[in-house]
Amino acid sequence: MRRLLGGLMAAQPVAALAEPYADFGHPEQCGAYQQADYDRDSWFAGGEGGAVALADPQPVRGLNALLFDGMVVEEGFAEPAGRVMAVRGPLLGVEGPLADEVVVIVTEKGIRLLQPCR
């Protein structure tokens, strides 16, 4: 019975949940107003930043990166937000790894370096 239920649950469509992130070096943002969220469908910068829907994901050859078309979808309107690129991987320094995983969000407005909330 357990195997049957597990198989049925795995077959059901499940909405992807955005993973929570904080600015690198600021874990106190996790669970707070400043917390950012990212998944393959959306980007929310935290705080007063609007939600951006991410569409048409394109892989960047040779990198753990995706390039999207962004659309601001806040408060009932939809407006183009330009290109959004998300890069995920370890953060390296001259003496070795500085963090196991970071996410870099690149938009036309600038770059955010994020660490996972764990």
CSV table of C-alpha atoms in Angstrom, one decimal:
chain,number,residue,atom,x,y,z
A,1,MET,CA,0.0,0.0,0.0
A,2,ARG,CA,2.8,2.5,0.9
A,3,ARG,CA,4.4,1.8,-2.5
A,4,LEU,CA,1.1,2.4,-4.3
A,5,LEU,CA,0.5,5.7,-2.5
A,6,GLY,CA,4.0,6.9,-3.1
A,7,GLY,CA,3.6,6.1,-6.8
A,8,LEU,CA,0.3,8.0,-7.0
A,9,MET,CA,1.7,11.0,-5.2
A,10,ALA,CA,4.7,11.1,-7.5
A,11,ALA,CA,2.4,11.0,-10.5
A,12,GLN,CA,0.5,14.1,-9.3
A,13,PRO,CA,1.6,17.5,-10.6
A,14,VAL,CA,3.2,19.5,-7.9
A,15,ALA,CA,3.7,23.2,-8.0
A,16,ALA,CA,7.4,24.2,-7.6
A,17,LEU,CA,8.0,26.3,-4.5
A,18,ALA,CA,10.4,29.2,-4.8
A,19,GLU,CA,13.6,28.6,-2.8
A,20,PRO,CA,14.4,31.3,-0.2
A,21,TYR,CA,17.6,33.3,-0.4
A,22,ALA,CA,19.4,36.1,1.4
A,23,ASP,CA,22.0,38.5,0.2
A,24,PHE,CA,25.4,36.9,0.5
A,25,GLY,CA,26.7,37.5,4.1
A,26,HIS,CA,23.3,38.4,5.5
A,27,PRO,CA,21.6,35.2,6.7
A,28,GLU,CA,19.5,37.4,9.0
A,29,GLN,CA,17.3,38.2,6.0
A,30,CYS,CA,16.0,34.6,5.9
A,31,GLY,CA,12.4,34.5,7.0
A,32,ALA,CA,12.3,38.3,7.1
A,33,TYR,CA,10.9,41.0,4.8
A,34,GLN,CA,14.2,41.2,2.9
A,35,GLN,CA,14.2,37.5,1.9
A,36,ALA,CA,14.4,36.9,-1.8
A,37,ASP,CA,12.8,34.0,-3.6
A,38,TYR,CA,13.8,32.3,-6.9
A,39,ASP,CA,12.7,29.3,-9.0
A,40,ARG,CA,12.5,28.6,-12.7
A,41,ASP,CA,9.1,30.4,-12.9
A,42,SER,CA,9.6,33.5,-10.8
A,43,TRP,CA,12.0,35.9,-9.1
A,44,PHE,CA,11.1,38.1,-6.1
A,45,ALA,CA,13.8,40.4,-4.9
A,46,GLY,CA,12.3,40.8,-1.4
A,47,GLY,CA,11.2,43.9,0.4
A,48,GLU,CA,9.6,46.4,-2.0
A,49,GLY,CA,10.8,44.6,-5.1
A,50,GLY,CA,8.0,43.4,-7.4
A,51,ALA,CA,7.5,39.8,-8.4
A,52,VAL,CA,8.9,38.9,-11.8
A,53,ALA,CA,7.5,36.0,-13.8
A,54,LEU,CA,10.3,34.2,-15.7
A,55,ALA,CA,9.4,32.8,-19.2
A,56,ASP,CA,11.2,31.1,-22.1
A,57,PRO,CA,14.2,29.7,-20.2
A,58,GLN,CA,17.3,29.3,-22.3
A,59,PRO,CA,20.3,27.4,-21.1
A,60,VAL,CA,23.7,29.1,-21.3
A,61,ARG,CA,26.0,26.6,-22.9
A,62,GLY,CA,28.7,25.4,-20.6
A,63,LEU,CA,27.4,27.1,-17.5
A,64,ASN,CA,24.8,26.2,-14.8
A,65,ALA,CA,22.8,29.3,-15.9
A,66,LEU,CA,19.4,30.1,-17.4
A,67,LEU,CA,18.5,33.2,-19.3
A,68,PHE,CA,14.8,34.3,-19.1
A,69,ASP,CA,12.4,36.9,-20.4
A,70,GLY,CA,11.1,38.7,-17.3
A,71,MET,CA,7.6,40.1,-16.8
A,72,VAL,CA,6.6,42.2,-13.8
A,73,VAL,CA,3.3,40.8,-12.6
A,74,GLU,CA,2.6,42.9,-9.5
A,75,GLU,CA,-0.8,44.1,-8.5
A,76,GLY,CA,-2.7,42.9,-11.5
A,77,PHE,CA,-0.6,44.3,-14.3
A,78,ALA,CA,2.0,42.8,-16.5
A,79,GLU,CA,4.9,44.8,-17.9
A,80,PRO,CA,8.1,43.6,-19.5
A,81,ALA,CA,11.1,43.5,-17.1
A,82,GLY,CA,13.8,42.7,-19.6
A,83,ARG,CA,16.2,39.8,-19.6
A,84,VAL,CA,17.0,37.9,-16.3
A,85,MET,CA,19.9,35.5,-15.9
A,86,ALA,CA,20.2,33.1,-13.0
A,87,VAL,CA,23.6,31.4,-12.4
A,88,ARG,CA,24.0,28.8,-9.6
A,89,GLY,CA,27.2,27.2,-8.3
A,90,PRO,CA,29.9,27.3,-5.6
A,91,LEU,CA,31.5,30.6,-4.8
A,92,LEU,CA,35.3,30.4,-5.3
A,93,GLY,CA,38.0,32.6,-3.9
A,94,VAL,CA,41.8,32.7,-4.6
A,95,GLU,CA,42.3,30.2,-1.7
A,96,GLY,CA,39.4,27.9,-2.5
A,97,PRO,CA,35.7,27.7,-1.9
A,98,LEU,CA,34.0,30.5,0.0
A,99,ALA,CA,30.5,29.0,-0.1
A,100,ASP,CA,29.1,25.7,-1.3
A,101,GLU,CA,26.3,27.3,-3.3
A,102,VAL,CA,25.4,30.8,-4.4
A,103,VAL,CA,22.9,32.1,-6.9
A,104,VAL,CA,23.7,35.2,-9.0
A,105,ILE,CA,20.7,37.0,-10.4
A,106,VAL,CA,21.6,39.4,-13.3
A,107,THR,CA,19.1,41.9,-14.5
A,108,GLU,CA,19.3,45.2,-16.5
A,109,LYS,CA,19.3,47.0,-13.2
A,110,GLY,CA,22.2,45.1,-11.7
A,111,ILE,CA,23.5,42.0,-10.1
A,112,ARG,CA,22.5,40.2,-6.8
A,113,LEU,CA,24.7,37.6,-5.1
A,114,LEU,CA,22.5,35.4,-2.9
A,115,GLN,CA,23.1,32.5,-0.5
A,116,PRO,CA,20.5,29.8,0.2
A,117,CYS,CA,18.5,30.1,3.4
A,118,ARG,CA,19.0,26.8,5.3
